Amino acid sequence: MSNATNPHSRVRLTSRWIEIDGKPALPVTGELHFSRIPRGRWEETLRLMVASGLTSVSTYVFWIHHEPVRGEVSFEGDLDIAAFLETAERVGVDVIVRIGPWCHGEVRNGGHPDWVVEAAPDARTNDPVYLELAKAWYEQVAAQVAPFCGPDRRVIGIQIENELYDQPEHIATLKQLARDAGLSAPLWTATGWGGAILPPHEVFPLYSGYADGFWAGQGSTWDDSFRDHFRFTHVWDDPGVGGDFREEGVEIVVRDIDPEFPPATCELGGGMATAYHRRPIARGRDIAAVANVKIGNGSAWQGFYMYVGGTNPADHIQESHASGYPNDLPRFDYDFQAAFGATGHPGSSLGLLRDHNAFLDAFGDRLVQMHSSLPDDAPVDVHDLTSLRWAVRTDGESGFLFINTHQPHEPLSGSPDVQFQIALSGGDVIVPDRPVGIPSGVIARWPLRLDFAGVRFEWATASVAGVAGGAIPTVVLRAHDGIAPRVRFAAGTSLRNSAGDDVFAEEAVDIEPGTSVVANGALRILVVDERQAERLWYLGEELIDSLDPVWLEGEGLVVRAAHQPDAARWTGIRFEPVHFVTSSTPGSVRVTAQPIRAGERPPVRFGEFMGRSTAPTDAQIDEVAAVWRIDAPSIDTTADGDRAELVIEWEGDVAQLRAGGVVIRDRFWDGLPWRIDLTDLPPHAELTLHIVPITPESLIDLDGEARARVAADSLLCGVRNITRVISTRWTRAATRDDAAAGEFEIVGVG
């Protein structure tokens, strides 16, 4: 794999790390499903993923999306994977193609078309009938994908199957079928969690880590398999993910990592889907904490699932009780609370993940050459909420100290009067020089005797983020709420502060957030607070402070916003305003919701399967749902590149948006706003909103905040606000005169 078979000009695998262009690297991958995203948004989405620090994207190829009827195969329109791969090549991002045949992704039959289920009852084995069907499917995929495989192309990985635990011979057979069909890649991967037995030497095992999961049983508490991802450990297997598909009583054997391969992940929870019976919220800090812990554990490759949400391309192709699965999923909604939601709108984790990814981009080549070490007194029990959780990655001479005191549901306690003593070859490092309190909620990565651009950080009590280029490069340090940012440089380091004063840093120095110093005339250190860290975009040589999503197209800077962008550019000394123009007419308009019918009290359960509540059918919804007519302003005058969204703030159990009486979107309530992409909706469509009430007696597992809202009302059902939002592309004006000539112009403030 990668070295002797299917060698690649840029990508090579070792037992310690992945090499890119001949150098150790720590790739970062984000999952999106091209068939769940309108084709017109592919390029912008990929550019935004790159802008947020990803080096590659992964995508399922769902068989049921392409061949729902036997012999009627489509790779047209939004299903055109060849066009998607062409777009990835144009953007310059690598791709991992997950070809199944069984994928899951909350798709009916795991992605197997119904006719495959009927024709091959022994699917997912080396049953000859199934292998013939799989062979034909791989040939169809190869006809589209093979032109993008090869030693200098962007397809660098192919995943075989998904969450298959006890069929190593079948996985090896599928790999050979894929190769026979013409597919090739330097990396062949398979999911390794759940005690999976994989064929030796054939596939690279990848692991997972979710903060919470919809797949847990009705009424269950926060499972230990979720708690485990918030502590530092060298156990990579995860017995929780996919456990709902196993037969009851089957023991999951947690397996050691294969020393032939570096520890790597393909499914760090970048959010969470919503099932009918269980609706957890994956908050941004939950996701960032898991990602930080996995790096502290020694990860050599980070993959997030999902990074971009989406919408199912057809009705009734989701996982559901009706098809024998233990979980009912929405018919259309696959927002996943991702870094970019189903409409492309930024989610709560995006800023935190950009900060995390910028660190990996700047220092990943060093990290993968560093071993992970755990303290002797590391917590051994996931229920230990008081012991400080930390780890070190070091090559013996320098490294990083990782700290985690953030955890959802069961907060971890802080620790007073902390100093770390870490043995390195040049003598022990004491961090910091005086005891410091570490509060609850800290997600940290502190440098240890780190050399960069001729400057040595002995240590810092602020996290290393990214690096901005320039004549004098800038290292960004993220201060933590409740911890003073303090830096100890090597003796003799010369510092120049913002006032132009030169001092020799013989002792540790405090650097206030929002200020910077220059060390040895060769490196600027900029300290930012948590809020500003989440606004920063690291775009090559550019460092941009923007709440709105921003990316590069060629040499141009582009922002998507429904308002005048507020952005600033780091000059190497300060943040200065950036001027943007657009020829379109973005904005937000309040939408009227006209009540048509009041809701009725629903039953405690509409149905039950495997001990889990079943989502209501259309007929059951019509019996109890409240109905509103949506008088949305016409959207047929938007310019090319504009995006129209309906943002609905609502309360209830299940909501459906219907156009002309046909369900076009749906959502299970979890307390979050519902964003719907209406860009391609036919003008003047007759829209109605149908909401099923929820009561304190409804057997639904909700997030604590949502549950409190239900408990406060005997019948919760309503629309708080509906807004139609038109966002557009804004481009950076070449000059101030150009900005003044634009229809809209804004000066950002740093």
XYZ file of C-alpha atoms in Angstrom:
750
model
C 0.000 0.000 0.000
C 1.270 3.446 -1.094
C 4.924 2.460 -1.348
C 5.097 -0.621 -3.590
C 1.493 -0.850 -4.801
C -0.228 2.214 -6.282
C 2.684 4.541 -5.415
C 1.784 8.206 -5.412
C 3.971 11.173 -6.261
C 2.959 13.034 -3.078
C 1.533 10.542 -0.575
C 3.345 7.736 1.229
C 2.457 5.746 4.350
C 4.804 4.733 7.164
C 4.079 3.016 10.469
C 4.445 6.351 12.266
C 2.925 8.923 9.950
C 1.760 9.863 6.466
C 4.282 11.607 4.258
C 3.171 14.408 1.943
C 5.661 15.621 -0.642
C 8.435 13.656 1.039
C 7.903 15.126 4.514
C 6.018 13.926 7.609
C 2.563 15.513 7.735
C -0.586 15.407 9.834
C -3.500 15.494 7.378
C -6.903 16.849 8.405
C -9.963 15.486 6.603
C -13.568 16.646 6.701
C -16.549 14.594 5.546
C -19.140 15.908 3.151
C -21.524 13.967 0.938
C -21.562 15.422 -2.560
C -24.958 13.855 -3.294
C -26.477 15.671 -0.303
C -25.273 19.112 -1.461
C -26.499 21.047 -4.523
C -23.917 20.922 -7.282
C -23.854 24.701 -7.486
C -22.427 24.840 -3.946
C -19.641 22.262 -4.381
C -16.811 24.618 -5.269
C -17.583 27.205 -2.610
C -17.974 24.443 -0.028
C -14.630 22.885 -0.891
C -12.906 26.271 -0.828
C -14.381 26.989 2.592
C -13.238 23.612 3.875
C -9.700 24.399 2.718
C -9.985 27.891 4.218
C -10.876 26.327 7.563
C -7.694 24.246 7.573
C -8.566 20.954 5.879
C -6.062 19.200 3.644
C -8.535 16.634 2.296
C -12.216 15.777 2.106
C -13.950 12.414 2.332
C -17.234 11.436 0.752
C -19.490 8.402 0.583
C -20.756 7.115 -2.751
C -24.213 5.876 -1.765
C -25.319 3.087 -4.081
C -29.008 3.734 -3.350
C -28.619 7.346 -4.505
C -27.279 6.271 -7.888
C -29.142 3.030 -8.687
C -32.429 2.893 -6.772
C -33.842 0.761 -9.602
C -31.724 -2.076 -10.913
C -30.055 -1.161 -14.163
C -31.072 2.513 -13.972
C -27.791 4.123 -12.914
C -27.394 7.885 -12.695
C -24.313 10.010 -12.147
C -26.002 13.160 -13.403
C -26.623 16.531 -11.765
C -26.021 16.475 -8.012
C -24.967 12.810 -8.341
C -22.090 13.536 -10.721
C -19.083 12.368 -8.724
C -16.762 12.917 -11.684
C -17.739 16.579 -11.740
C -17.241 16.719 -7.979
C -13.732 15.278 -8.318
C -12.984 17.735 -11.132
C -14.019 20.504 -8.757
C -11.749 19.130 -6.026
C -8.830 19.108 -8.449
C -9.550 22.701 -9.443
C -9.689 23.759 -5.796
C -6.562 21.729 -5.007
C -7.813 19.445 -2.238
C -7.258 15.707 -1.818
C -10.197 13.285 -1.680
C -10.889 10.012 0.134
C -13.700 8.147 -1.620
C -15.749 5.813 0.595
C -17.214 3.372 -1.934
C -19.060 0.879 0.275
C -20.910 -1.065 -1.089
C -22.380 -0.728 2.429
C -21.765 2.787 3.700
C -24.436 3.605 6.294
C -24.327 7.402 6.710
C -27.898 7.068 8.076
C -29.048 5.977 4.607
C -31.624 3.206 4.164
C -30.097 -0.286 4.046
C -26.721 1.319 4.704
C -26.803 2.501 1.111
C -27.762 -0.820 -0.466
C -30.648 -0.359 -2.909
C -33.768 -2.300 -1.960
C -33.264 -4.615 -4.923
C -29.824 -5.593 -3.596
C -31.347 -6.479 -0.226
C -33.873 -8.691 -1.999
C -31.417 -10.282 -4.427
C -28.611 -10.950 -1.942
C -29.850 -11.894 1.532
C -26.258 -12.839 2.451
C -24.906 -9.390 1.631
C -21.672 -8.138 3.203
C -20.079 -11.573 2.908
C -18.259 -13.442 0.158
C -21.566 -14.856 -1.039
C -21.150 -15.242 -4.844
C -24.481 -13.562 -5.598
C -23.547 -10.506 -3.558
C -20.011 -10.353 -4.966
C -21.376 -10.231 -8.509
C -23.585 -7.299 -7.578
C -20.732 -5.564 -5.763
C -18.435 -6.132 -8.751
C -20.920 -4.479 -11.095
C -21.338 -1.550 -8.700
C -17.580 -1.032 -8.393
C -17.299 -1.038 -12.177
C -19.913 1.722 -12.339
C -18.021 3.716 -9.690
C -14.680 3.130 -11.398
C -16.007 4.459 -14.701
C -16.514 7.786 -12.913
C -13.677 7.802 -10.365
C -10.749 5.941 -11.993
C -9.763 8.910 -14.209
C -9.013 10.805 -10.989
C -6.875 8.010 -9.519
C -3.175 7.680 -10.208
C 0.237 8.810 -9.002
C -0.392 12.521 -9.436
C -4.163 12.808 -8.937
C -6.293 13.969 -6.010
C -7.918 10.656 -5.027
C -5.464 9.602 -2.309
C -7.667 7.197 -0.346
C -10.404 4.613 -0.869
C -12.438 3.202 2.004
C -13.839 -0.304 1.678
C -17.142 -1.083 3.450
C -17.914 0.522 6.828
C -18.234 -0.823 10.363
C -17.833 -4.440 9.276
C -16.364 -6.249 12.245
C -15.928 -9.932 11.493
C -15.433 -10.373 7.738
C -11.741 -9.709 7.018
C -11.725 -12.000 3.994
C -14.688 -10.113 2.543
C -12.936 -6.752 2.947
C -9.859 -8.159 1.188
C -12.060 -9.517 -1.604
C -13.818 -6.179 -2.050
C -10.475 -4.409 -2.270
C -9.399 -6.754 -5.047
C -12.699 -6.234 -6.877
C -12.185 -2.474 -6.675
C -8.631 -2.790 -8.004
C -9.804 -5.092 -10.798
C -12.383 -2.457 -11.756
C -9.596 0.094 -12.202
C -9.636 1.937 -8.875
C -6.322 2.738 -7.206
C -5.054 4.873 -4.343
C -1.982 5.088 -2.132
C -4.182 4.578 0.945
C -6.827 1.853 1.282
C -8.728 2.284 4.531
C -11.350 0.586 6.682
C -13.039 1.450 9.962
C -11.222 -0.232 12.823
C -13.492 0.470 15.785
C -15.871 -1.908 17.502
C -13.281 -4.679 17.807
C -13.080 -5.000 14.029
C -10.989 -7.830 12.599
C -9.351 -6.520 9.430
C -7.259 -8.325 6.804
C -3.565 -7.907 7.704
C -1.563 -5.481 5.559
C -4.539 -4.767 3.285
C -6.280 -1.744 4.826
C -5.284 1.162 7.060
C -7.469 0.996 10.238
C -9.125 4.308 11.136
C -10.891 5.128 14.387
C -13.648 7.352 15.753
C -14.565 9.572 18.679
C -17.979 11.118 19.336
C -18.972 13.388 22.219
C -22.485 11.928 22.150
C -24.600 9.838 19.821
C -28.163 9.514 18.614
C -27.745 5.718 18.457
C -27.860 5.221 22.231
C -30.950 3.466 23.579
C -34.145 5.198 24.659
C -33.776 6.651 28.154
C -30.078 5.838 28.375
C -27.664 8.120 30.172
C -24.484 9.545 28.726
C -22.600 6.354 27.915
C -19.039 5.602 29.023
C -18.057 5.174 25.365
C -18.690 8.925 24.962
C -17.041 9.883 28.253
C -13.907 8.036 27.183
C -13.106 10.556 24.458
C -12.584 13.346 26.977
C -9.639 11.700 28.732
C -6.142 11.033 27.447
C -5.530 7.366 26.677
C -3.676 5.141 24.241
C -6.697 2.922 23.581
C -8.075 3.779 20.142
C -10.857 1.257 19.687
C -14.387 2.510 20.368
C -17.020 -0.080 21.311
C -19.908 2.396 21.173
C -20.117 3.540 17.559
C -22.273 1.211 15.514
C -23.205 -0.807 18.580
C -26.906 -0.393 17.799
C -26.470 -2.713 14.779
C -25.031 -5.618 16.733
C -27.101 -8.501 17.933
C -27.942 -8.294 21.614
C -25.436 -10.086 23.820
C -22.551 -9.979 21.316
C -19.364 -9.131 23.200
C -17.221 -6.343 21.752
C -13.530 -7.123 22.143
C -11.601 -3.861 22.351
C -8.445 -4.431 20.305
C -5.010 -2.896 20.503
C -3.893 -0.679 17.663
C -2.000 -2.417 14.864
C 1.662 -1.302 15.210
C 2.008 -1.509 11.428
C -0.055 1.673 11.129
C -0.044 5.066 12.853
C -3.055 5.901 15.060
C -5.546 7.811 12.925
C -9.202 8.795 12.868
C -11.789 9.188 10.129
C -14.825 9.897 12.323
C -14.220 12.422 15.043
C -17.699 13.738 15.645
C -17.860 17.082 13.858
C -21.472 17.308 15.055
C -24.297 14.839 15.544
C -27.345 13.692 13.656
C -30.763 13.782 15.305
C -32.799 10.608 15.677
C -36.448 10.730 16.624
C -35.994 9.021 19.985
C -32.722 10.743 20.977
C -31.592 14.286 20.058
C -28.210 15.211 21.547
C -26.551 18.566 20.937
C -22.877 18.544 19.910
C -21.626 21.941 21.034
C -18.520 23.505 19.560
C -16.387 23.108 22.667
C -17.370 19.444 22.973
C -16.060 18.821 19.453
C -12.899 20.875 19.999
C -12.127 19.050 23.256
C -12.352 15.607 21.627
C -10.151 16.773 18.732
C -7.535 18.175 21.120
C -7.523 15.014 23.252
C -6.991 12.806 20.187
C -3.941 14.846 19.188
C -2.622 14.548 22.726
C -3.177 10.789 22.474
C -0.864 10.619 19.464
C -3.140 10.877 16.420
C -1.326 11.072 13.098
C -4.390 11.875 10.971
C -7.603 13.612 11.970
C -10.864 13.068 10.138
C -14.119 14.787 11.099
C -17.599 13.355 10.415
C -19.495 15.388 9.376
C -17.735 18.644 8.476
C -20.496 19.742 6.103
C -24.137 18.807 6.587
C -26.608 18.196 3.806
C -30.049 17.144 2.629
C -31.110 13.743 1.363
C -31.648 13.952 -2.419
C -34.940 12.015 -2.374
C -37.710 11.149 0.046
C -37.796 8.005 2.203
C -34.184 6.920 1.641
C -33.143 7.507 5.245
C -32.513 5.030 8.017
C -35.829 4.286 9.729
C -37.857 1.808 11.723
C -39.807 1.053 8.555
C -36.704 -0.495 7.004
C -35.783 -2.432 10.148
C -33.208 -0.083 11.643
C -33.276 0.772 15.348
C -33.324 4.545 14.737
C -35.758 6.805 12.915
C -33.942 9.638 11.115
C -35.483 12.657 9.384
C -36.528 12.044 5.798
C -34.510 14.959 4.412
C -32.524 16.682 7.150
C -28.849 15.758 7.561
C -27.567 19.038 8.969
C -25.552 17.082 11.583
C -24.870 20.297 13.557
C -21.709 20.344 11.443
C -19.067 23.054 11.079
C -20.994 24.012 7.934
C -24.658 23.080 8.201
C -27.034 21.764 5.570
C -27.327 25.206 3.940
C -23.598 25.923 4.192
C -24.122 28.257 7.141
C -21.316 28.124 9.762
C -22.022 26.012 12.840
C -20.927 26.463 16.438
C -17.739 24.417 16.029
C -16.293 26.154 12.971
C -14.190 28.807 14.707
C -12.805 26.352 17.242
C -11.932 23.826 14.536
C -10.193 26.501 12.449
C -8.032 27.291 15.469
C -7.298 23.581 15.943
C -6.601 22.957 12.254
C -4.304 25.980 12.006
C -2.181 24.484 14.785
C -1.954 21.166 12.924
C -1.041 22.935 9.689
C 1.770 24.851 11.365
C 3.181 22.106 13.581
C 1.787 18.791 12.310
C 5.098 17.791 10.708
C 6.698 17.954 14.162
C 3.773 16.443 16.043
C 3.756 13.188 14.077
C 7.413 12.660 15.014
C 6.571 13.079 18.700
C 5.437 10.255 20.959
C 2.495 10.644 23.308
C 3.151 10.170 27.017
C 0.644 10.025 29.867
C 1.379 10.998 33.475
C 1.656 8.243 36.064
C -1.366 9.627 37.897
C -3.556 9.917 34.787
C -7.245 9.197 35.490
C -7.977 5.550 34.813
C -11.724 5.862 35.320
C -13.966 7.921 33.041
C -16.029 8.860 36.104
C -13.057 10.581 37.767
C -14.069 14.239 37.415
C -11.442 15.767 39.705
C -8.007 14.543 38.556
C -6.368 16.866 36.068
C -6.366 15.423 32.542
C -3.173 16.086 30.577
C -0.666 14.469 28.246
C 2.580 15.343 26.496
C 3.795 14.766 22.938
C 7.542 15.097 22.663
C 10.522 13.980 20.602
C 12.659 14.170 23.742
C 13.884 17.694 23.068
C 10.702 19.714 22.532
C 6.986 19.146 22.453
C 3.520 20.189 23.499
C 1.566 19.897 26.729
C -2.117 19.036 26.184
C -4.725 19.796 28.843
C -8.447 19.088 28.908
C -10.852 20.191 31.619
C -13.894 20.445 29.341
C -16.619 17.827 29.246
C -20.361 18.065 28.539
C -23.100 16.802 30.861
C -20.669 16.054 33.708
C -18.294 19.047 33.987
C -14.719 18.378 35.010
C -13.416 20.299 37.993
C -10.598 22.779 37.743
C -7.282 22.382 39.575
C -5.687 25.069 41.782
C -1.950 25.729 42.147
C -0.729 23.627 39.221
C 2.842 23.293 37.970
C 3.989 20.643 35.499
C 7.454 19.083 35.577
C 8.342 17.521 32.233
C 11.599 15.717 31.533
C 13.323 16.705 28.293
C 16.874 16.049 27.125
C 18.082 19.552 28.002
C 16.763 19.284 31.546
C 13.325 19.361 33.126
C 10.857 22.032 32.070
C 8.774 23.539 34.885
C 5.513 25.004 33.575
C 4.771 27.714 34.576
C 7.322 29.460 36.789
C 4.730 29.872 39.532
C 1.641 27.818 40.329
C -1.427 28.627 38.270
C -5.063 27.680 38.644
C -6.534 25.767 35.724
C -10.295 26.330 35.628
C -12.925 23.969 34.352
C -13.506 24.211 30.589
C -9.908 24.604 29.377
C -8.854 23.067 26.030
C -5.112 23.704 25.818
C -1.941 22.874 23.905
C 1.074 24.651 25.388
C 4.526 24.718 23.742
C 7.511 23.087 25.441
C 11.007 24.209 24.433
C 9.674 24.874 20.949
C 11.983 26.446 18.360
C 10.433 28.469 15.574
C 12.073 30.997 13.226
C 15.132 31.183 15.460
C 13.116 31.825 18.621
C 12.709 29.340 21.458
C 9.595 29.164 23.591
C 10.599 27.441 26.813
C 6.894 27.296 27.630
C 3.698 29.337 27.525
C 0.395 29.286 29.385
C -1.441 30.076 26.156
C -2.185 27.635 23.347
C -0.281 27.670 20.087
C -2.651 28.324 17.209
C -1.522 29.064 13.665
C 1.217 30.963 11.875
C 0.737 33.898 9.525
C 3.371 34.612 6.889
C 5.107 37.846 6.052
C 8.581 39.365 6.211
C 8.426 38.612 9.922
C 6.119 35.621 10.510
C 3.517 35.788 13.278
C 2.783 32.972 15.700
C -0.679 33.289 17.226
C -1.169 32.240 20.850
C -4.696 31.736 22.197
C -5.135 32.870 25.785
C -7.520 30.928 28.027
C -10.274 32.469 30.092
C -9.085 32.454 33.686
C -5.371 31.876 32.914
C -2.983 34.789 32.406
C -1.037 34.331 29.134
C 2.578 34.065 30.231
C 5.578 33.128 28.076
C 9.082 32.044 28.988
C 11.590 32.515 26.177
C 15.114 31.136 26.061
C 17.607 33.222 28.009
C 18.981 36.098 25.980
C 15.925 36.498 23.766
C 15.417 40.116 22.769
C 11.850 41.386 22.817
C 10.388 44.536 21.324
C 6.959 45.491 22.625
C 4.222 47.506 20.897
C 5.670 50.735 22.315
C 8.961 50.042 20.524
C 10.878 49.276 23.703
C 13.567 46.573 23.607
C 14.021 44.279 26.592
C 15.864 41.026 27.209
C 13.492 38.299 28.310
C 15.508 36.835 31.179
C 12.306 35.940 33.022
C 8.805 34.918 31.981
C 6.730 37.775 30.594
C 3.004 38.436 30.511
C 1.548 39.333 27.113
C -1.954 40.714 27.256
C -4.527 39.472 24.727
C -4.764 41.883 21.834
C -1.053 42.782 21.970
C 2.090 41.406 20.365
C 5.864 41.376 20.774
C 8.706 40.756 18.339
C 11.368 38.252 19.435
C 14.938 38.560 18.153
C 13.652 40.703 15.313
C 12.629 37.465 13.582
C 9.221 36.414 14.954
C 6.140 38.245 16.126
C 4.028 36.667 18.857
C 0.390 37.772 18.784
C -1.810 36.858 21.746
C -5.570 36.766 21.203
C -8.434 35.906 23.530
C -10.816 32.984 23.039
C -13.379 35.105 21.170
C -10.930 36.514 18.636
C -9.294 33.108 18.147
C -12.629 31.786 16.864
C -12.840 34.618 14.296
C -9.426 34.076 12.695
C -8.988 32.548 9.240
C -5.498 31.391 8.201
C -5.415 31.796 4.420
C -1.883 31.250 3.180
C -0.036 34.490 3.835
C -3.259 36.148 4.971
C -4.635 36.236 8.513
C -8.217 37.512 8.458
C -10.470 38.381 11.401
C -14.043 37.734 10.245
C -17.237 36.327 11.714
C -18.493 35.581 8.204
C -17.057 32.706 6.135
C -14.140 33.857 3.995
C -11.980 32.073 1.437
C -9.481 32.580 -1.349
C -10.155 32.265 -5.065
C -6.833 32.689 -6.815
C -5.422 35.864 -5.319
C -8.869 37.201 -4.444
C -10.539 37.233 -1.053
C -14.246 36.323 -0.980
C -16.783 36.595 1.849
C -20.325 35.205 1.994
C -22.649 37.378 4.029
C -26.234 38.611 4.207
C -24.982 41.956 5.504
C -22.016 44.214 4.998
C -18.969 42.165 6.023
C -16.968 43.245 9.042
C -13.457 41.944 8.466
C -9.885 42.955 9.137
C -6.496 41.810 7.835
C -3.382 41.290 9.912
C -0.617 43.458 8.435
C 2.126 41.951 10.553
C 1.739 44.790 13.027
C -1.979 45.333 13.488
C -5.400 44.392 12.109
C -6.559 46.846 9.455
C -9.941 47.097 7.724
C -10.709 45.164 4.553
C -13.034 46.732 1.980
C -15.590 44.518 0.206
C -18.049 45.134 -2.612
C -20.988 43.281 -4.123
C -23.321 43.955 -7.010
C -26.153 41.992 -5.428
C -28.774 42.890 -2.813
C -28.310 40.764 0.307
C -30.403 41.118 3.431
C -32.923 39.622 5.819
C -36.703 39.966 5.792
C -39.184 38.915 8.459
C -41.578 36.302 7.090
C -45.229 36.130 8.044
C -46.587 32.844 9.353
C -50.381 32.794 9.081
C -52.027 30.272 11.457
C -54.354 27.840 9.695
C -54.902 25.130 12.266
C -54.155 24.710 15.981
C -52.271 21.666 17.212
C -53.841 18.780 19.117
C -52.385 16.958 22.100
C -50.217 14.114 20.747
C -49.938 10.613 22.196
C -47.011 9.793 24.455
C -45.684 7.671 21.601
C -46.722 7.398 17.955
C -45.163 3.951 17.798
C -42.263 1.907 19.124
C -39.570 -0.349 17.701
C -36.749 -2.060 19.587
C -37.640 -0.022 22.667
C -37.306 3.301 20.823
C -40.020 5.794 19.938
C -41.092 5.877 16.300
C -41.523 9.081 14.307
C -45.095 9.954 13.297
C -46.296 9.150 9.798
C -47.772 11.842 7.541
C -51.248 10.662 8.504
C -50.428 10.929 12.219
C -48.893 14.354 11.669
C -52.034 15.542 9.920
C -54.131 14.458 12.904
C -52.314 16.546 15.522
C -50.062 19.126 13.825
C -50.530 22.858 13.952
C -50.304 24.411 10.489
C -49.125 27.821 9.277
C -49.055 29.278 5.794
C -45.653 30.813 5.035
C -45.861 34.023 3.045
C -42.219 34.118 1.964
C -41.236 37.054 -0.260
C -40.441 36.034 -3.811
C -36.884 34.809 -4.310
C -36.877 34.762 -8.097
C -34.904 38.019 -8.360
C -31.695 36.815 -6.669
C -28.436 37.173 -8.596
C -26.164 34.334 -9.629
C -24.277 33.096 -6.566
C -26.885 34.329 -4.102
C -28.315 31.916 -1.575
C -31.819 32.075 -0.129
C -32.448 30.534 3.275
C -35.497 30.258 5.473
C -34.508 30.433 9.140
C -37.244 29.045 11.382
C -37.148 29.355 15.164
C -39.776 26.950 16.389
C -40.828 24.614 19.189
C -42.499 21.231 19.024
C -41.691 17.636 18.187
C -41.529 17.237 14.393
C -41.805 19.894 11.713
C -42.427 19.559 8.001
C -42.180 22.207 5.303
C -44.521 21.380 2.449
C -44.684 22.951 -1.008
C -48.043 22.483 -2.681
C -48.866 19.864 -0.051
C -45.720 17.793 -0.700
C -43.123 17.392 2.054
C -39.861 18.949 0.865
C -38.005 19.332 4.196
C -38.397 18.010 7.730
C -36.789 18.367 11.119
C -36.864 16.824 14.588
C -36.805 19.583 17.217
C -33.685 19.834 19.391
C -33.920 23.489 20.387
C -31.729 24.809 17.554
C -32.899 27.047 14.688
C -33.846 25.300 11.456
C -32.170 26.624 8.289
C -33.577 25.576 4.907
C -31.975 26.312 1.529
C -34.719 27.686 -0.740
C -32.421 28.906 -3.499
C -33.739 26.454 -6.100
C -37.351 26.445 -4.936
C -39.743 27.353 -7.771
C -40.990 30.949 -7.460
C -44.323 31.531 -5.746
C -44.442 28.011 -4.278
C -47.262 27.588 -1.772
C -45.492 26.807 1.508
C -47.048 25.440 4.675
C -45.358 24.641 7.959
C -46.681 21.673 9.956
C -45.547 21.262 13.584
C -46.413 18.348 15.855
C -46.697 19.478 19.499
C -44.507 17.980 22.213
C -45.494 17.511 25.856
C -43.633 16.664 29.073
C -45.010 13.125 28.718
C -43.620 12.629 25.180
C -41.085 9.792 25.221
C -38.231 11.687 23.591
C -34.651 12.049 24.888
C -33.766 15.737 24.601
C -30.788 17.891 25.446
C -31.140 19.471 28.886
C -31.924 22.977 27.619
C -34.630 21.714 25.278
C -36.051 19.437 27.977
C -36.369 22.411 30.330
C -38.423 24.273 27.715
C -40.726 21.280 27.348
C -41.123 20.889 31.107
C -42.202 24.523 31.394
C -45.158 24.106 29.038
C -47.867 21.443 29.049
C -48.115 21.619 25.236
C -45.139 23.097 23.408
C -45.890 24.009 19.807
C -45.174 27.305 18.118
C -43.255 29.519 15.752
C -41.102 32.155 17.411
C -39.719 33.776 14.289
C -39.190 33.122 10.578
C -36.678 35.041 8.497
C -35.816 34.853 4.835
C -32.095 35.499 4.420
C -30.363 36.310 1.139
C -26.580 35.948 1.351
C -24.201 36.812 -1.438
C -20.550 36.803 -2.431
C -18.528 39.864 -1.498
C -15.096 40.389 -3.057
C -12.244 42.468 -1.755
C -12.005 45.812 -3.494
C -8.636 46.504 -5.089
C -8.712 50.114 -3.885
C -10.828 52.304 -1.681
C -12.159 53.981 -4.835
C -13.328 50.584 -6.082
C -15.116 50.053 -2.795
C -16.834 53.411 -3.002
C -18.068 52.543 -6.478
C -19.720 49.338 -5.276
C -23.367 49.084 -4.420
C -22.361 48.088 -0.886
C -19.122 48.786 0.957
C -17.906 48.188 4.471
C -14.784 48.921 6.448
C -13.921 46.100 8.856
C -12.669 46.797 12.351
C -10.077 44.690 14.102
